[in-house]
Amino acid sequence: MENSSIIKIENLVKKFPMGKGEFTALSGIGLTLSQGEFAGLIGPSGSGKTTLLNIIGSLDVPTSGLVKVLGQSISELNAKESARLRKENLGFIFQSYNLLAVHTVYENVEFPLLLLGLSSGERKKMVMDALEWVGLTDKIRSKPPQLSGGECQRVAVARAMVKKPSIVLADEPTANLDAANSHNILKTMEELNRELKTSFLFATHDEKVINYLHRKIFLLDGRIDKDEVVSN
Amino acid sequence: MIKFLFKGLLRDKSRSRLPVIVVTIGVTLSVFMHAYIVGFMGDIIEINARFTHGHMKVMTRSYADNMQQLPNDLAMADVSSLLNDLNSQFPATTWSPRIQFAGLIDVPDINGETRSQGPATGLGMDLLSPLSTEKERLNLQKSLIRGRLPEKKNEVLLSEEFSRKLAIDPGEQLTLISSTMNGSMAIHNFIMSGTVAMGHEALDKGTIIADIEDVQYALDMENAAGEILGFFKSGFYDDETALMYAERFNSSDTLNNDEFIPVMRSLSQQGTMGTYVSMTKMWSLYISLVFIIAMSLVLWNAGLLGGLRRYGEFGIRLAMGEEKSHIYRTLIYESLIIGIAGSITGTALGLFFAWLMQKYGIDFSGIMQGSSMMIPSVIRARITSADFYIGFIPGLAATVIGTMLSGIGIYKRQTAKLFKELET
């Protein structure tokens, strides 16, 4: 497991200034994630799930400790390097989809590929593949306001997956979806995990998501309370 | 990528149409107001130019030195050949000989005895030549109160106020008692064809306006004139050009000490008009600057708010791996596109409205009746070269600077915070 680890965290501490003092969001976190895992950070609001996800996604930096993503230490990356890490290796899925409302489904999914500077032909093939994975090839010209919540989240999954990243970070991806749509999305993600060997790391407290996870990391007050692997 | 961003800009009306409309309105107002202020301030200069100063004035050197005294004994002789020279040297200018004079107006009764009398200042100008534009220049037709304009020799106009004081009606005779160019007494009979009110106390108090040939005959000034006034055919005073013309005209005779040598003075070189021209330039600049700064603040704010509103979108783009510097640059490119589009449209609209105002003006003569101030009765805008670029200051510079300032927040905010704003 150590050889194929893509995320390695040692003694991570994250503090935020609060008034005259500080608030400790994460304290002494130690964690290793391997290639192809389908894992989740589980915990109530305020337990530090999103903060940990942001640090792994190089959107934030640790106060102390080591966080290595794909061999790169997050603390040591400059703005350009962390942008490159996100651009090339990380995919994000948000609770409220966060699609670009004025762009079509095709254009939303195409955006990460534009940042990679791929040719138009390559982009077209990859976008169509991604939309096929999520079953939205008939909606390429639609814009987000014309889609249902479930369809929007599937577009968000396609956008996160289109560049075939090593890791997808999903923050409460089913919070705005009903049960049926949640299961569809989770099934899709599980299939992609299996087929493409992409690692998924969720932040959630939703039972529907928790049931799909292969590894459950429970967070409580900024610490890892329990880390269990579910046997298939 | 550019195509992608451009599509977003065009489709998101709040990012494109609305800011372009705001910039267009701001630029239109700036351009129009600048032209209006320049026009209004310039009109006051024009009134002085039309009545007394011209845009340029040619006189003998001695006359120029004693201009306030209207010394017709120092007038120019052989004016017709000088006019030919001026017309060939300065074809973009209309040259009009004038004689300003003073005298006593005597109104006789039926027995030829004095009925009433009063001191007058007189203006001799070309009223009868078919090609003369002097009547239009002084707006005499519109200023007519009673009677009609002079149509034949020896007919004159009196200011309405003066004619009432003298109790003279159109068609009645009056006698001008003055002095000839050579210093002897001049007595000449005229018929008052009508009365005018010029809307300026100095002119309305005691003025007689006569055809220049009649005045030349009455004052023994055949082919002579005290002054030749030059007017730019554009209709507007241009100080730089006037000064250049005067310098060019005067340069040929700098070493000639003859006191009767003709010299040219621009309007700004005549008495206190120089101070007024400088003041006009300064105030036009101040008022325009205040307005442009106010518009800049509005558009700066629009740029600022436009940027702040999009922090959520920036969060998504950062999460996708776009660099902060790239987002900042694209934000500025967008504001450049909006600024250029709005500035061009606004300048075109501003120039169009200013052109309408320049061509047709707004006639305030109705409410100006009885006013003793020498301000124009028709307010007009005036388009200058500055109007073609002045709108770009608030339109382009302020919009881009506002966007640049709001964009700094992208750097100052932690990435995670921008990212967090996605959820709000």
mmCIF file of N, CA and C in Angstrom, chain B residues 11-131:
data_model
loop_
_atom_site.group_PDB
_atom_site.id
_atom_site.type_symbol
_atom_site.label_atom_id
_atom_site.label_comp_id
_atom_site.label_asym_id
_atom_site.label_seq_id
_atom_site.Cartn_x
_atom_site.Cartn_y
_atom_site.Cartn_z
ATOM 1 N N ARG B 11 -22.640 35.935 -23.630
ATOM 2 C CA ARG B 11 -23.886 35.328 -23.167
ATOM 3 C C ARG B 11 -24.342 35.876 -21.825
ATOM 4 N N ASP B 12 -23.393 36.249 -20.981
ATOM 5 C CA ASP B 12 -23.769 36.746 -19.656
ATOM 6 C C ASP B 12 -24.044 38.250 -19.767
ATOM 7 N N LYS B 13 -25.317 38.575 -19.867
ATOM 8 C CA LYS B 13 -25.709 39.978 -20.107
ATOM 9 C C LYS B 13 -25.234 40.900 -18.980
ATOM 10 N N SER B 14 -25.187 40.342 -17.773
ATOM 11 C CA SER B 14 -24.762 41.204 -16.659
ATOM 12 C C SER B 14 -23.260 41.483 -16.717
ATOM 13 N N ARG B 15 -22.539 40.687 -17.517
ATOM 14 C CA ARG B 15 -21.097 40.907 -17.671
ATOM 15 C C ARG B 15 -20.797 41.726 -18.914
ATOM 16 N N SER B 16 -21.712 41.706 -19.890
ATOM 17 C CA SER B 16 -21.411 42.396 -21.151
ATOM 18 C C SER B 16 -22.379 43.533 -21.422
ATOM 19 N N ARG B 17 -23.667 43.187 -21.655
ATOM 20 C CA ARG B 17 -24.592 44.234 -22.096
ATOM 21 C C ARG B 17 -24.723 45.346 -21.068
ATOM 22 N N LEU B 18 -24.948 44.954 -19.815
ATOM 23 C CA LEU B 18 -25.165 45.965 -18.770
ATOM 24 C C LEU B 18 -23.936 46.881 -18.589
ATOM 25 N N PRO B 19 -22.723 46.292 -18.412
ATOM 26 C CA PRO B 19 -21.563 47.194 -18.284
ATOM 27 C C PRO B 19 -21.347 48.071 -19.515
ATOM 28 N N VAL B 20 -21.574 47.500 -20.723
ATOM 29 C CA VAL B 20 -21.391 48.306 -21.935
ATOM 30 C C VAL B 20 -22.393 49.471 -21.937
ATOM 31 N N ILE B 21 -23.634 49.187 -21.506
ATOM 32 C CA ILE B 21 -24.649 50.259 -21.459
ATOM 33 C C ILE B 21 -24.224 51.336 -20.451
ATOM 34 N N VAL B 22 -23.764 50.878 -19.279
ATOM 35 C CA VAL B 22 -23.343 51.844 -18.237
ATOM 36 C C VAL B 22 -22.180 52.702 -18.751
ATOM 37 N N VAL B 23 -21.183 52.034 -19.367
ATOM 38 C CA VAL B 23 -20.024 52.773 -19.891
ATOM 39 C C VAL B 23 -20.478 53.732 -21.001
ATOM 40 N N THR B 24 -21.356 53.228 -21.882
ATOM 41 C CA THR B 24 -21.837 54.062 -22.997
ATOM 42 C C THR B 24 -22.519 55.325 -22.464
ATOM 43 N N ILE B 25 -23.394 55.143 -21.470
ATOM 44 C CA ILE B 25 -24.103 56.310 -20.914
ATOM 45 C C ILE B 25 -23.098 57.293 -20.313
ATOM 46 N N GLY B 26 -22.159 56.759 -19.539
ATOM 47 C CA GLY B 26 -21.163 57.618 -18.896
ATOM 48 C C GLY B 26 -20.330 58.384 -19.912
ATOM 49 N N VAL B 27 -19.897 57.681 -20.959
ATOM 50 C CA VAL B 27 -19.056 58.320 -21.976
ATOM 51 C C VAL B 27 -19.875 59.333 -22.783
ATOM 52 N N THR B 28 -21.113 58.956 -23.125
ATOM 53 C CA THR B 28 -21.983 59.883 -23.871
ATOM 54 C C THR B 28 -22.124 61.192 -23.103
ATOM 55 N N LEU B 29 -22.426 61.074 -21.811
ATOM 56 C CA LEU B 29 -22.607 62.269 -20.985
ATOM 57 C C LEU B 29 -21.320 63.093 -20.914
ATOM 58 N N SER B 30 -20.185 62.391 -20.750
ATOM 59 C CA SER B 30 -18.904 63.109 -20.639
ATOM 60 C C SER B 30 -18.609 63.890 -21.916
ATOM 61 N N VAL B 31 -18.764 63.229 -23.065
ATOM 62 C CA VAL B 31 -18.457 63.878 -24.348
ATOM 63 C C VAL B 31 -19.420 65.046 -24.589
ATOM 64 N N PHE B 32 -20.712 64.776 -24.357
ATOM 65 C CA PHE B 32 -21.714 65.823 -24.614
ATOM 66 C C PHE B 32 -21.485 67.025 -23.688
ATOM 67 N N MET B 33 -21.264 66.734 -22.408
ATOM 68 C CA MET B 33 -21.075 67.831 -21.450
ATOM 69 C C MET B 33 -19.834 68.654 -21.794
ATOM 70 N N HIS B 34 -18.779 67.967 -22.228
ATOM 71 C CA HIS B 34 -17.561 68.700 -22.589
ATOM 72 C C HIS B 34 -17.840 69.630 -23.771
ATOM 73 N N ALA B 35 -18.504 69.087 -24.795
ATOM 74 C CA ALA B 35 -18.814 69.904 -25.976
ATOM 75 C C ALA B 35 -19.753 71.051 -25.595
ATOM 76 N N TYR B 36 -20.694 70.770 -24.701
ATOM 77 C CA TYR B 36 -21.664 71.788 -24.281
ATOM 78 C C TYR B 36 -20.959 72.926 -23.525
ATOM 79 N N ILE B 37 -20.077 72.544 -22.599
ATOM 80 C CA ILE B 37 -19.380 73.563 -21.793
ATOM 81 C C ILE B 37 -18.479 74.415 -22.691
ATOM 82 N N VAL B 38 -17.730 73.731 -23.566
ATOM 83 C CA VAL B 38 -16.851 74.470 -24.486
ATOM 84 C C VAL B 38 -17.692 75.401 -25.363
ATOM 85 N N GLY B 39 -18.840 74.876 -25.824
ATOM 86 C CA GLY B 39 -19.723 75.681 -26.676
ATOM 87 C C GLY B 39 -20.283 76.880 -25.947
ATOM 88 N N PHE B 40 -20.773 76.669 -24.736
ATOM 89 C CA PHE B 40 -21.395 77.752 -23.970
ATOM 90 C C PHE B 40 -20.373 78.837 -23.630
ATOM 91 N N MET B 41 -19.212 78.389 -23.124
ATOM 92 C CA MET B 41 -18.174 79.369 -22.774
ATOM 93 C C MET B 41 -17.692 80.082 -24.042
ATOM 94 N N GLY B 42 -17.589 79.310 -25.124
ATOM 95 C CA GLY B 42 -17.120 79.881 -26.383
ATOM 96 C C GLY B 42 -18.104 80.884 -26.946
ATOM 97 N N ASP B 43 -19.400 80.662 -26.703
ATOM 98 C CA ASP B 43 -20.427 81.574 -27.222
ATOM 99 C C ASP B 43 -20.253 82.981 -26.679
ATOM 100 N N ILE B 44 -19.846 83.073 -25.422
ATOM 101 C CA ILE B 44 -19.657 84.403 -24.822
ATOM 102 C C ILE B 44 -18.510 85.115 -25.542
ATOM 103 N N ILE B 45 -17.467 84.343 -25.872
ATOM 104 C CA ILE B 45 -16.366 84.910 -26.650
ATOM 105 C C ILE B 45 -16.873 85.336 -28.033
ATOM 106 N N GLU B 46 -17.705 84.461 -28.622
ATOM 107 C CA GLU B 46 -18.193 84.737 -29.977
ATOM 108 C C GLU B 46 -18.992 86.032 -30.034
ATOM 109 N N ILE B 47 -19.790 86.279 -28.989
ATOM 110 C CA ILE B 47 -20.603 87.503 -28.991
ATOM 111 C C ILE B 47 -19.697 88.730 -29.027
ATOM 112 N N ASN B 48 -18.654 88.698 -28.188
ATOM 113 C CA ASN B 48 -17.709 89.811 -28.186
ATOM 114 C C ASN B 48 -17.007 89.926 -29.532
ATOM 115 N N ALA B 49 -16.699 88.750 -30.111
ATOM 116 C CA ALA B 49 -16.027 88.753 -31.407
ATOM 117 C C ALA B 49 -16.926 89.397 -32.464
ATOM 118 N N ARG B 50 -18.184 89.027 -32.488
ATOM 119 C CA ARG B 50 -19.084 89.506 -33.539
ATOM 120 C C ARG B 50 -19.315 91.009 -33.450
ATOM 121 N N PHE B 51 -19.455 91.508 -32.239
ATOM 122 C CA PHE B 51 -19.785 92.936 -32.111
ATOM 123 C C PHE B 51 -18.569 93.840 -32.226
ATOM 124 N N THR B 52 -17.502 93.470 -31.558
ATOM 125 C CA THR B 52 -16.408 94.439 -31.469
ATOM 126 C C THR B 52 -15.008 93.909 -31.784
ATOM 127 N N HIS B 53 -14.724 92.674 -31.413
ATOM 128 C CA HIS B 53 -13.324 92.243 -31.446
ATOM 129 C C HIS B 53 -12.918 91.447 -32.669
ATOM 130 N N GLY B 54 -13.864 90.775 -33.301
ATOM 131 C CA GLY B 54 -13.514 89.833 -34.370
ATOM 132 C C GLY B 54 -12.702 88.691 -33.786
ATOM 133 N N HIS B 55 -12.465 87.649 -34.584
ATOM 134 C CA HIS B 55 -11.526 86.616 -34.116
ATOM 135 C C HIS B 55 -10.107 87.154 -34.222
ATOM 136 N N MET B 56 -9.936 87.998 -35.244
ATOM 137 C CA MET B 56 -8.718 88.780 -35.390
ATOM 138 C C MET B 56 -9.162 90.179 -35.801
ATOM 139 N N LYS B 57 -8.321 91.148 -35.533
ATOM 140 C CA LYS B 57 -8.663 92.508 -35.951
ATOM 141 C C LYS B 57 -7.424 93.142 -36.574
ATOM 142 N N VAL B 58 -7.628 93.758 -37.747
ATOM 143 C CA VAL B 58 -6.525 94.472 -38.402
ATOM 144 C C VAL B 58 -6.777 95.963 -38.239
ATOM 145 N N MET B 59 -5.764 96.684 -37.772
ATOM 146 C CA MET B 59 -5.860 98.129 -37.548
ATOM 147 C C MET B 59 -4.500 98.728 -37.870
ATOM 148 N N THR B 60 -4.425 100.047 -37.878
ATOM 149 C CA THR B 60 -3.083 100.637 -37.975
ATOM 150 C C THR B 60 -2.425 100.473 -36.606
ATOM 151 N N ARG B 61 -1.113 100.544 -36.614
ATOM 152 C CA ARG B 61 -0.386 100.334 -35.350
ATOM 153 C C ARG B 61 -0.814 101.355 -34.291
ATOM 154 N N SER B 62 -0.984 102.618 -34.712
ATOM 155 C CA SER B 62 -1.374 103.655 -33.744
ATOM 156 C C SER B 62 -2.798 103.434 -33.240
ATOM 157 N N TYR B 63 -3.693 103.027 -34.153
ATOM 158 C CA TYR B 63 -5.077 102.749 -33.767
ATOM 159 C C TYR B 63 -5.092 101.643 -32.707
ATOM 160 N N ALA B 64 -4.242 100.623 -32.966
ATOM 161 C CA ALA B 64 -4.186 99.490 -32.024
ATOM 162 C C ALA B 64 -3.718 99.958 -30.644
ATOM 163 N N ASP B 65 -2.785 100.919 -30.638
ATOM 164 C CA ASP B 65 -2.270 101.398 -29.348
ATOM 165 C C ASP B 65 -3.310 102.213 -28.585
ATOM 166 N N ASN B 66 -4.267 102.803 -29.313
ATOM 167 C CA ASN B 66 -5.279 103.662 -28.659
ATOM 168 C C ASN B 66 -6.690 103.149 -28.934
ATOM 169 N N MET B 67 -6.825 101.860 -29.037
ATOM 170 C CA MET B 67 -8.068 101.231 -29.475
ATOM 171 C C MET B 67 -9.299 101.688 -28.682
ATOM 172 N N GLN B 68 -9.121 101.874 -27.365
ATOM 173 C CA GLN B 68 -10.263 102.229 -26.513
ATOM 174 C C GLN B 68 -10.885 103.570 -26.907
ATOM 175 N N GLN B 69 -10.065 104.430 -27.536
ATOM 176 C CA GLN B 69 -10.551 105.778 -27.883
ATOM 177 C C GLN B 69 -11.222 105.830 -29.251
ATOM 178 N N LEU B 70 -11.278 104.724 -29.975
ATOM 179 C CA LEU B 70 -11.821 104.662 -31.339
ATOM 180 C C LEU B 70 -11.254 105.803 -32.198
ATOM 181 N N PRO B 71 -9.945 105.873 -32.347
ATOM 182 C CA PRO B 71 -9.334 107.023 -33.040
ATOM 183 C C PRO B 71 -9.404 106.886 -34.567
ATOM 184 N N ASN B 72 -10.510 107.355 -35.146
ATOM 185 C CA ASN B 72 -10.681 107.197 -36.594
ATOM 186 C C ASN B 72 -9.706 108.055 -37.401
ATOM 187 N N ASP B 73 -9.085 109.046 -36.734
ATOM 188 C CA ASP B 73 -8.054 109.805 -37.446
ATOM 189 C C ASP B 73 -6.831 108.915 -37.724
ATOM 190 N N LEU B 74 -6.762 107.762 -37.050
ATOM 191 C CA LEU B 74 -5.654 106.819 -37.270
ATOM 192 C C LEU B 74 -6.134 105.593 -38.067
ATOM 193 N N ALA B 75 -7.268 105.749 -38.768
ATOM 194 C CA ALA B 75 -7.853 104.616 -39.505
ATOM 195 C C ALA B 75 -6.988 104.240 -40.712
ATOM 196 N N MET B 76 -7.311 103.083 -41.259
ATOM 197 C CA MET B 76 -6.557 102.586 -42.427
ATOM 198 C C MET B 76 -7.138 103.173 -43.714
ATOM 199 N N ALA B 77 -6.254 103.550 -44.604
ATOM 200 C CA ALA B 77 -6.697 104.006 -45.920
ATOM 201 C C ALA B 77 -6.564 102.845 -46.914
ATOM 202 N N ASP B 78 -7.107 102.999 -48.089
ATOM 203 C CA ASP B 78 -7.023 101.982 -49.156
ATOM 204 C C ASP B 78 -7.411 100.580 -48.632
ATOM 205 N N VAL B 79 -8.559 100.569 -48.010
ATOM 206 C CA VAL B 79 -9.022 99.325 -47.360
ATOM 207 C C VAL B 79 -9.324 98.223 -48.384
ATOM 208 N N SER B 80 -9.811 98.624 -49.558
ATOM 209 C CA SER B 80 -10.197 97.587 -50.536
ATOM 210 C C SER B 80 -8.988 96.750 -50.967
ATOM 211 N N SER B 81 -7.817 97.379 -51.139
ATOM 212 C CA SER B 81 -6.664 96.564 -51.550
ATOM 213 C C SER B 81 -6.156 95.719 -50.372
ATOM 214 N N LEU B 82 -6.264 96.287 -49.151
ATOM 215 C CA LEU B 82 -5.872 95.495 -47.972
ATOM 216 C C LEU B 82 -6.792 94.280 -47.803
ATOM 217 N N LEU B 83 -8.075 94.495 -48.098
ATOM 218 C CA LEU B 83 -9.027 93.371 -48.012
ATOM 219 C C LEU B 83 -8.670 92.276 -49.014
ATOM 220 N N ASN B 84 -8.275 92.703 -50.217
ATOM 221 C CA ASN B 84 -7.866 91.714 -51.230
ATOM 222 C C ASN B 84 -6.673 90.901 -50.736
ATOM 223 N N ASP B 85 -5.689 91.616 -50.133
ATOM 224 C CA ASP B 85 -4.513 90.930 -49.593
ATOM 225 C C ASP B 85 -4.914 89.920 -48.514
ATOM 226 N N LEU B 86 -5.775 90.388 -47.606
ATOM 227 C CA LEU B 86 -6.181 89.509 -46.492
ATOM 228 C C LEU B 86 -6.933 88.287 -47.010
ATOM 229 N N ASN B 87 -7.812 88.510 -47.978
ATOM 230 C CA ASN B 87 -8.591 87.383 -48.514
ATOM 231 C C ASN B 87 -7.696 86.366 -49.207
ATOM 232 N N SER B 88 -6.640 86.835 -49.848
ATOM 233 C CA SER B 88 -5.767 85.869 -50.527
ATOM 234 C C SER B 88 -4.811 85.198 -49.526
ATOM 235 N N GLN B 89 -4.391 85.948 -48.499
ATOM 236 C CA GLN B 89 -3.471 85.371 -47.507
ATOM 237 C C GLN B 89 -4.160 84.409 -46.550
ATOM 238 N N PHE B 90 -5.408 84.744 -46.200
ATOM 239 C CA PHE B 90 -6.138 83.943 -45.189
ATOM 240 C C PHE B 90 -7.508 83.545 -45.742
ATOM 241 N N PRO B 91 -7.525 82.593 -46.668
ATOM 242 C CA PRO B 91 -8.803 82.260 -47.320
ATOM 243 C C PRO B 91 -9.817 81.585 -46.384
ATOM 244 N N ALA B 92 -9.334 81.058 -45.243
ATOM 245 C CA ALA B 92 -10.284 80.391 -44.327
ATOM 246 C C ALA B 92 -10.971 81.395 -43.405
ATOM 247 N N THR B 93 -10.784 82.661 -43.699
ATOM 248 C CA THR B 93 -11.320 83.698 -42.819
ATOM 249 C C THR B 93 -12.157 84.697 -43.633
ATOM 250 N N THR B 94 -13.242 85.147 -43.038
ATOM 251 C CA THR B 94 -14.049 86.201 -43.666
ATOM 252 C C THR B 94 -13.599 87.538 -43.074
ATOM 253 N N TRP B 95 -13.319 88.502 -43.935
ATOM 254 C CA TRP B 95 -12.828 89.804 -43.460
ATOM 255 C C TRP B 95 -13.896 90.870 -43.669
ATOM 256 N N SER B 96 -14.185 91.631 -42.616
ATOM 257 C CA SER B 96 -15.266 92.627 -42.687
ATOM 258 C C SER B 96 -14.776 93.969 -42.147
ATOM 259 N N PRO B 97 -14.751 94.971 -42.985
ATOM 260 C CA PRO B 97 -14.338 96.289 -42.491
ATOM 261 C C PRO B 97 -15.410 96.895 -41.589
ATOM 262 N N ARG B 98 -14.980 97.573 -40.564
ATOM 263 C CA ARG B 98 -15.924 98.202 -39.627
ATOM 264 C C ARG B 98 -15.413 99.603 -39.289
ATOM 265 N N ILE B 99 -16.334 100.471 -38.957
ATOM 266 C CA ILE B 99 -15.955 101.780 -38.405
ATOM 267 C C ILE B 99 -16.741 101.955 -37.109
ATOM 268 N N GLN B 100 -16.026 102.065 -36.044
ATOM 269 C CA GLN B 100 -16.689 102.403 -34.773
ATOM 270 C C GLN B 100 -16.530 103.918 -34.589
ATOM 271 N N PHE B 101 -17.570 104.558 -34.225
ATOM 272 C CA PHE B 101 -17.492 106.015 -34.079
ATOM 273 C C PHE B 101 -18.408 106.474 -32.941
ATOM 274 N N ALA B 102 -18.267 107.713 -32.590
ATOM 275 C CA ALA B 102 -19.132 108.304 -31.560
ATOM 276 C C ALA B 102 -19.648 109.639 -32.086
ATOM 277 N N GLY B 103 -20.757 110.088 -31.547
ATOM 278 C CA GLY B 103 -21.300 111.361 -32.006
ATOM 279 C C GLY B 103 -22.573 111.711 -31.272
ATOM 280 N N LEU B 104 -23.239 112.712 -31.777
ATOM 281 C CA LEU B 104 -24.483 113.178 -31.158
ATOM 282 C C LEU B 104 -25.609 112.936 -32.162
ATOM 283 N N ILE B 105 -26.696 112.367 -31.682
ATOM 284 C CA ILE B 105 -27.851 112.161 -32.564
ATOM 285 C C ILE B 105 -28.870 113.258 -32.266
ATOM 286 N N ASP B 106 -29.248 113.928 -33.310
ATOM 287 C CA ASP B 106 -30.206 115.017 -33.156
ATOM 288 C C ASP B 106 -31.466 114.661 -33.949
ATOM 289 N N VAL B 107 -32.612 114.750 -33.292
ATOM 290 C CA VAL B 107 -33.882 114.447 -33.978
ATOM 291 C C VAL B 107 -34.641 115.766 -34.167
ATOM 292 N N PRO B 108 -34.862 116.172 -35.405
ATOM 293 C CA PRO B 108 -35.523 117.457 -35.632
ATOM 294 C C PRO B 108 -37.055 117.345 -35.596
ATOM 295 N N ASP B 109 -37.726 118.456 -35.305
ATOM 296 C CA ASP B 109 -39.189 118.488 -35.402
ATOM 297 C C ASP B 109 -39.577 118.905 -36.824
ATOM 298 N N ILE B 110 -40.866 119.180 -37.051
ATOM 299 C CA ILE B 110 -41.289 119.475 -38.424
ATOM 300 C C ILE B 110 -40.689 120.796 -38.944
ATOM 301 N N ASN B 111 -40.253 121.628 -38.015
ATOM 302 C CA ASN B 111 -39.648 122.898 -38.435
ATOM 303 C C ASN B 111 -38.134 122.799 -38.583
ATOM 304 N N GLY B 112 -37.609 121.620 -38.351
ATOM 305 C CA GLY B 112 -36.148 121.447 -38.460
ATOM 306 C C GLY B 112 -35.423 121.853 -37.193
ATOM 307 N N GLU B 113 -36.179 122.148 -36.138
ATOM 308 C CA GLU B 113 -35.547 122.486 -34.857
ATOM 309 C C GLU B 113 -35.325 121.206 -34.053
ATOM 310 N N THR B 114 -34.360 121.226 -33.149
ATOM 311 C CA THR B 114 -34.068 120.027 -32.346
ATOM 312 C C THR B 114 -35.263 119.640 -31.475
ATOM 313 N N ARG B 115 -35.703 118.409 -31.649
ATOM 314 C CA ARG B 115 -36.786 117.886 -30.822
ATOM 315 C C ARG B 115 -36.209 117.104 -29.644
ATOM 316 N N SER B 116 -35.202 116.311 -29.965
ATOM 317 C CA SER B 116 -34.504 115.554 -28.901
ATOM 318 C C SER B 116 -33.072 115.301 -29.359
ATOM 319 N N GLN B 117 -32.233 114.961 -28.392
ATOM 320 C CA GLN B 117 -30.801 114.806 -28.702
ATOM 321 C C GLN B 117 -30.174 113.800 -27.732
ATOM 322 N N GLY B 118 -29.182 113.083 -28.163
ATOM 323 C CA GLY B 118 -28.505 112.184 -27.243
ATOM 324 C C GLY B 118 -27.181 111.685 -27.807
ATOM 325 N N PRO B 119 -26.219 111.383 -26.917
ATOM 326 C CA PRO B 119 -24.928 110.870 -27.398
ATOM 327 C C PRO B 119 -25.068 109.414 -27.852
ATOM 328 N N ALA B 120 -24.333 109.088 -28.891
ATOM 329 C CA ALA B 120 -24.441 107.717 -29.426
ATOM 330 C C ALA B 120 -23.068 107.156 -29.754
ATOM 331 N N THR B 121 -22.990 105.824 -29.670
ATOM 332 C CA THR B 121 -21.813 105.144 -30.239
ATOM 333 C C THR B 121 -22.303 104.453 -31.506
ATOM 334 N N GLY B 122 -21.505 104.524 -32.539
ATOM 335 C CA GLY B 122 -21.968 104.016 -33.822
ATOM 336 C C GLY B 122 -21.128 102.870 -34.342
ATOM 337 N N LEU B 123 -21.769 102.069 -35.160
ATOM 338 C CA LEU B 123 -21.106 100.930 -35.780
ATOM 339 C C LEU B 123 -21.412 100.976 -37.269
ATOM 340 N N GLY B 124 -20.349 101.162 -38.056
ATOM 341 C CA GLY B 124 -20.536 101.128 -39.491
ATOM 342 C C GLY B 124 -20.085 99.789 -40.020
ATOM 343 N N MET B 125 -20.960 99.097 -40.695
ATOM 344 C CA MET B 125 -20.613 97.763 -41.215
ATOM 345 C C MET B 125 -21.355 97.545 -42.525
ATOM 346 N N ASP B 126 -20.913 96.508 -43.246
ATOM 347 C CA ASP B 126 -21.509 96.267 -44.561
ATOM 348 C C ASP B 126 -22.908 95.655 -44.397
ATOM 349 N N LEU B 127 -23.927 96.507 -44.555
ATOM 350 C CA LEU B 127 -25.298 96.017 -44.394
ATOM 351 C C LEU B 127 -25.997 95.823 -45.732
ATOM 352 N N LEU B 128 -25.474 96.448 -46.788
ATOM 353 C CA LEU B 128 -26.242 96.483 -48.036
ATOM 354 C C LEU B 128 -25.697 95.579 -49.143
ATOM 355 N N SER B 129 -24.419 95.182 -49.071
ATOM 356 C CA SER B 129 -23.898 94.286 -50.120
ATOM 357 C C SER B 129 -24.633 92.959 -50.069
ATOM 358 N N PRO B 130 -24.979 92.431 -51.221
ATOM 359 C CA PRO B 130 -25.743 91.171 -51.215
ATOM 360 C C PRO B 130 -24.957 90.002 -50.624
ATOM 361 N N LEU B 131 -23.618 90.039 -50.723
ATOM 362 C CA LEU B 131 -22.822 88.905 -50.213
ATOM 363 C C LEU B 131 -22.411 89.080 -48.744
#
